Amino acid sequence: MRILIAEDDSILADGLSRSLRHEGYAVDVVSDGSSADSALQLQTFDLLILDLGLPRLNGLSVLRKLRQRGTPLPVLILTASDSIEQRVEGLDLGADDYMSKPFALSELEARVRALVRRHGGVRASVLRHARLAFDLNGRIATIDDSPLELSARETSLLEIFLSRSGRMISKHQLVDLLCEWGEEVTTNAIEVYIHRLRKKIEPAGVHILTVRGLGYCLEAEHRPQPTDAVAAA
């Protein structure tokens, strides 16, 4: 999941980005409304955290332009003002949620999870593949209910593959999905992450296949059907 934070308070933006990255999200940060508007036109995001008091282009204008383009991206508004009129205007323009500063990071994290789930429609909170299960809320992987130790990169890769089971994913798509602006992650690094992840999930009967020239595909191990009926005959 990729989140854009549009916040001109560098200390707050840094705190938010660190917190959300710890939760496993890819996070990009801009400090003015014009940059936010440009980013929203160039990149696909899963959530926008939008401060209303942005320089160059205020938050309500960014939101208005976003909705005029017909983009259904969920938007969580942040504001230092507790004005009812401003809150109503933001919601009427298409914001999905609203938080007044100051706020608790734990509450913001909970609202982010709720907005991402809501935007995704009816979606299972646990993804299962063979003997492996992945809890989307807690971002915990298990094999036969035993926790699987994964790094942050491995966890994000696993979520990508499980949510696209049976579909081909190229190395470049994985780089785009995993990395934030300013990060230098090569396709060779992706190969290393996938190699490590493979070793951990193969005991669960889950395999990441390499298709030369195309990319990768997650495929569960096919188990033979029970032969009890044949034996009984």
PDB file of C-alpha atoms in Angstrom, residues 85-214:
ATOM      1  CA  GLU A  85     -17.439  25.125   8.656  1.00  0.00           C
ATOM      2  CA  GLN A  86     -14.024  24.039   7.373  1.00  0.00           C
ATOM      3  CA  ARG A  87     -14.707  20.428   8.311  1.00  0.00           C
ATOM      4  CA  VAL A  88     -18.060  20.456   6.501  1.00  0.00           C
ATOM      5  CA  GLU A  89     -16.491  22.027   3.420  1.00  0.00           C
ATOM      6  CA  GLY A  90     -13.793  19.363   3.308  1.00  0.00           C
ATOM      7  CA  LEU A  91     -16.280  16.520   3.664  1.00  0.00           C
ATOM      8  CA  ASP A  92     -18.567  18.059   1.049  1.00  0.00           C
ATOM      9  CA  LEU A  93     -15.629  18.243  -1.369  1.00  0.00           C
ATOM     10  CA  GLY A  94     -15.094  14.503  -0.981  1.00  0.00           C
ATOM     11  CA  ALA A  95     -12.839  13.909   2.024  1.00  0.00           C
ATOM     12  CA  ASP A  96     -13.377  10.537   3.692  1.00  0.00           C
ATOM     13  CA  ASP A  97     -12.193  11.372   7.204  1.00  0.00           C
ATOM     14  CA  TYR A  98     -11.003  14.302   9.272  1.00  0.00           C
ATOM     15  CA  MET A  99      -8.522  14.720  12.144  1.00  0.00           C
ATOM     16  CA  SER A 100      -7.731  17.866  14.098  1.00  0.00           C
ATOM     17  CA  LYS A 101      -4.193  18.539  15.331  1.00  0.00           C
ATOM     18  CA  PRO A 102      -2.829  17.507  17.724  1.00  0.00           C
ATOM     19  CA  PHE A 103      -3.751  13.832  17.503  1.00  0.00           C
ATOM     20  CA  ALA A 104      -2.475  10.478  18.707  1.00  0.00           C
ATOM     21  CA  LEU A 105      -0.449   8.508  16.149  1.00  0.00           C
ATOM     22  CA  SER A 106      -2.198   5.309  17.207  1.00  0.00           C
ATOM     23  CA  GLU A 107      -5.571   6.821  16.272  1.00  0.00           C
ATOM     24  CA  LEU A 108      -4.270   8.006  12.911  1.00  0.00           C
ATOM     25  CA  GLU A 109      -2.850   4.547  12.185  1.00  0.00           C
ATOM     26  CA  ALA A 110      -6.240   2.996  13.016  1.00  0.00           C
ATOM     27  CA  ARG A 111      -8.060   5.438  10.738  1.00  0.00           C
ATOM     28  CA  VAL A 112      -5.594   4.740   7.933  1.00  0.00           C
ATOM     29  CA  ARG A 113      -6.248   0.999   8.230  1.00  0.00           C
ATOM     30  CA  ALA A 114     -10.004   1.595   8.210  1.00  0.00           C
ATOM     31  CA  LEU A 115      -9.868   3.846   5.125  1.00  0.00           C
ATOM     32  CA  VAL A 116      -7.673   1.422   3.195  1.00  0.00           C
ATOM     33  CA  ARG A 117     -10.027  -1.467   4.034  1.00  0.00           C
ATOM     34  CA  ARG A 118     -13.108   0.571   3.149  1.00  0.00           C
ATOM     35  CA  HIS A 119     -11.653   1.726  -0.150  1.00  0.00           C
ATOM     36  CA  GLY A 120     -10.769  -1.840  -1.068  1.00  0.00           C
ATOM     37  CA  GLY A 121     -14.396  -2.892  -0.671  1.00  0.00           C
ATOM     38  CA  VAL A 122     -15.225  -6.254   0.818  1.00  0.00           C
ATOM     39  CA  ARG A 123     -11.853  -7.841   1.326  1.00  0.00           C
ATOM     40  CA  ALA A 124     -10.781 -10.701   3.511  1.00  0.00           C
ATOM     41  CA  SER A 125      -8.655  -9.627   6.449  1.00  0.00           C
ATOM     42  CA  VAL A 126      -6.588 -12.816   6.117  1.00  0.00           C
ATOM     43  CA  LEU A 127      -5.076 -14.039   2.854  1.00  0.00           C
ATOM     44  CA  ARG A 128      -4.476 -17.798   2.654  1.00  0.00           C
ATOM     45  CA  HIS A 129      -2.389 -19.847   0.281  1.00  0.00           C
ATOM     46  CA  ALA A 130      -1.770 -23.549   0.935  1.00  0.00           C
ATOM     47  CA  ARG A 131      -0.620 -23.735   4.601  1.00  0.00           C
ATOM     48  CA  LEU A 132       0.360 -20.082   4.777  1.00  0.00           C
ATOM     49  CA  ALA A 133      -1.870 -17.302   6.172  1.00  0.00           C
ATOM     50  CA  PHE A 134      -1.253 -13.555   6.134  1.00  0.00           C
ATOM     51  CA  ASP A 135      -3.148 -11.217   8.465  1.00  0.00           C
ATOM     52  CA  LEU A 136      -3.568  -7.930   6.574  1.00  0.00           C
ATOM     53  CA  ASN A 137      -4.397  -5.953   9.712  1.00  0.00           C
ATOM     54  CA  GLY A 138      -1.534  -7.160  11.872  1.00  0.00           C
ATOM     55  CA  ARG A 139       0.756  -7.849   8.878  1.00  0.00           C
ATOM     56  CA  ILE A 140       1.701 -11.184  10.396  1.00  0.00           C
ATOM     57  CA  ALA A 141       2.399 -14.324   8.372  1.00  0.00           C
ATOM     58  CA  THR A 142       1.932 -17.803   9.813  1.00  0.00           C
ATOM     59  CA  ILE A 143       2.473 -21.371   8.683  1.00  0.00           C
ATOM     60  CA  ASP A 144       0.051 -23.739  10.406  1.00  0.00           C
ATOM     61  CA  ASP A 145      -0.560 -20.973  12.986  1.00  0.00           C
ATOM     62  CA  SER A 146       3.164 -20.654  13.773  1.00  0.00           C
ATOM     63  CA  PRO A 147       4.521 -17.105  13.223  1.00  0.00           C
ATOM     64  CA  LEU A 148       6.883 -16.638  10.297  1.00  0.00           C
ATOM     65  CA  GLU A 149       9.781 -14.240  10.840  1.00  0.00           C
ATOM     66  CA  LEU A 150       9.959 -11.824   7.908  1.00  0.00           C
ATOM     67  CA  SER A 151      11.750  -8.536   7.347  1.00  0.00           C
ATOM     68  CA  ALA A 152       9.725  -5.458   6.384  1.00  0.00           C
ATOM     69  CA  ARG A 153      10.665  -5.926   2.707  1.00  0.00           C
ATOM     70  CA  GLU A 154       9.780  -9.611   2.790  1.00  0.00           C
ATOM     71  CA  THR A 155       6.445  -8.849   4.439  1.00  0.00           C
ATOM     72  CA  SER A 156       5.577  -6.284   1.770  1.00  0.00           C
ATOM     73  CA  LEU A 157       6.631  -8.670  -1.002  1.00  0.00           C
ATOM     74  CA  LEU A 158       4.506 -11.454   0.457  1.00  0.00           C
ATOM     75  CA  GLU A 159       1.459  -9.185   0.602  1.00  0.00           C
ATOM     76  CA  ILE A 160       1.994  -8.154  -3.029  1.00  0.00           C
ATOM     77  CA  PHE A 161       2.273 -11.748  -4.230  1.00  0.00           C
ATOM     78  CA  LEU A 162      -0.666 -13.029  -2.162  1.00  0.00           C
ATOM     79  CA  SER A 163      -2.954 -10.229  -3.348  1.00  0.00           C
ATOM     80  CA  ARG A 164      -1.973 -10.990  -6.958  1.00  0.00           C
ATOM     81  CA  SER A 165      -1.901 -14.777  -6.742  1.00  0.00           C
ATOM     82  CA  GLY A 166      -1.665 -16.365 -10.190  1.00  0.00           C
ATOM     83  CA  ARG A 167      -0.791 -13.061 -11.880  1.00  0.00           C
ATOM     84  CA  MET A 168       2.558 -12.160 -13.387  1.00  0.00           C
ATOM     85  CA  ILE A 169       4.489  -9.331 -11.714  1.00  0.00           C
ATOM     86  CA  SER A 170       7.617  -7.871 -13.311  1.00  0.00           C
ATOM     87  CA  LYS A 171      10.710  -6.767 -11.381  1.00  0.00           C
ATOM     88  CA  HIS A 172      10.056  -3.164 -12.327  1.00  0.00           C
ATOM     89  CA  GLN A 173       6.487  -3.382 -11.010  1.00  0.00           C
ATOM     90  CA  LEU A 174       7.839  -4.741  -7.732  1.00  0.00           C
ATOM     91  CA  VAL A 175      10.299  -1.842  -7.507  1.00  0.00           C
ATOM     92  CA  ASP A 176       7.424   0.631  -8.034  1.00  0.00           C
ATOM     93  CA  LEU A 177       5.229  -1.088  -5.450  1.00  0.00           C
ATOM     94  CA  LEU A 178       7.936  -1.429  -2.803  1.00  0.00           C
ATOM     95  CA  CYS A 179       9.917   1.773  -3.062  1.00  0.00           C
ATOM     96  CA  GLU A 180       9.360   5.344  -2.106  1.00  0.00           C
ATOM     97  CA  TRP A 181      10.611   8.467  -3.828  1.00  0.00           C
ATOM     98  CA  GLY A 182      14.336   8.958  -3.456  1.00  0.00           C
ATOM     99  CA  GLU A 183      14.998   5.300  -2.684  1.00  0.00           C
ATOM    100  CA  GLU A 184      17.548   3.410  -4.731  1.00  0.00           C
ATOM    101  CA  VAL A 185      16.406  -0.204  -4.973  1.00  0.00           C
ATOM    102  CA  THR A 186      17.699  -2.182  -7.924  1.00  0.00           C
ATOM    103  CA  THR A 187      16.167  -5.173  -9.638  1.00  0.00           C
ATOM    104  CA  ASN A 188      19.134  -7.159  -8.299  1.00  0.00           C
ATOM    105  CA  ALA A 189      18.041  -6.255  -4.767  1.00  0.00           C
ATOM    106  CA  ILE A 190      14.522  -7.460  -5.606  1.00  0.00           C
ATOM    107  CA  GLU A 191      16.026 -10.817  -6.624  1.00  0.00           C
ATOM    108  CA  VAL A 192      17.753 -11.063  -3.234  1.00  0.00           C
ATOM    109  CA  TYR A 193      14.525 -10.275  -1.328  1.00  0.00           C
ATOM    110  CA  ILE A 194      12.599 -12.853  -3.354  1.00  0.00           C
ATOM    111  CA  HIS A 195      15.302 -15.480  -2.788  1.00  0.00           C
ATOM    112  CA  ARG A 196      15.053 -14.955   0.984  1.00  0.00           C
ATOM    113  CA  LEU A 197      11.259 -14.993   0.942  1.00  0.00           C
ATOM    114  CA  ARG A 198      11.166 -18.192  -1.112  1.00  0.00           C
ATOM    115  CA  LYS A 199      13.234 -20.062   1.472  1.00  0.00           C
ATOM    116  CA  LYS A 200      10.799 -19.064   4.204  1.00  0.00           C
ATOM    117  CA  ILE A 201       7.483 -19.806   2.486  1.00  0.00           C
ATOM    118  CA  GLU A 202       8.300 -22.954   0.534  1.00  0.00           C
ATOM    119  CA  PRO A 203       7.823 -25.169   3.627  1.00  0.00           C
ATOM    120  CA  ALA A 204       4.178 -24.032   3.510  1.00  0.00           C
ATOM    121  CA  GLY A 205       3.773 -25.385  -0.021  1.00  0.00           C
ATOM    122  CA  VAL A 206       3.874 -21.904  -1.570  1.00  0.00           C
ATOM    123  CA  HIS A 207       6.213 -21.196  -4.454  1.00  0.00           C
ATOM    124  CA  ILE A 208       7.247 -18.032  -6.264  1.00  0.00           C
ATOM    125  CA  LEU A 209       7.851 -19.005  -9.869  1.00  0.00           C
ATOM    126  CA  THR A 210      10.278 -17.166 -12.135  1.00  0.00           C
ATOM    127  CA  VAL A 211       9.113 -16.749 -15.729  1.00  0.00           C
ATOM    128  CA  ARG A 212      12.062 -15.671 -17.842  1.00  0.00           C
ATOM    129  CA  GLY A 213      11.518 -12.337 -19.524  1.00  0.00           C
ATOM    130  CA  LEU A 214       8.218 -11.684 -17.719  1.00  0.00           C
TER     131      LEU A 214
END
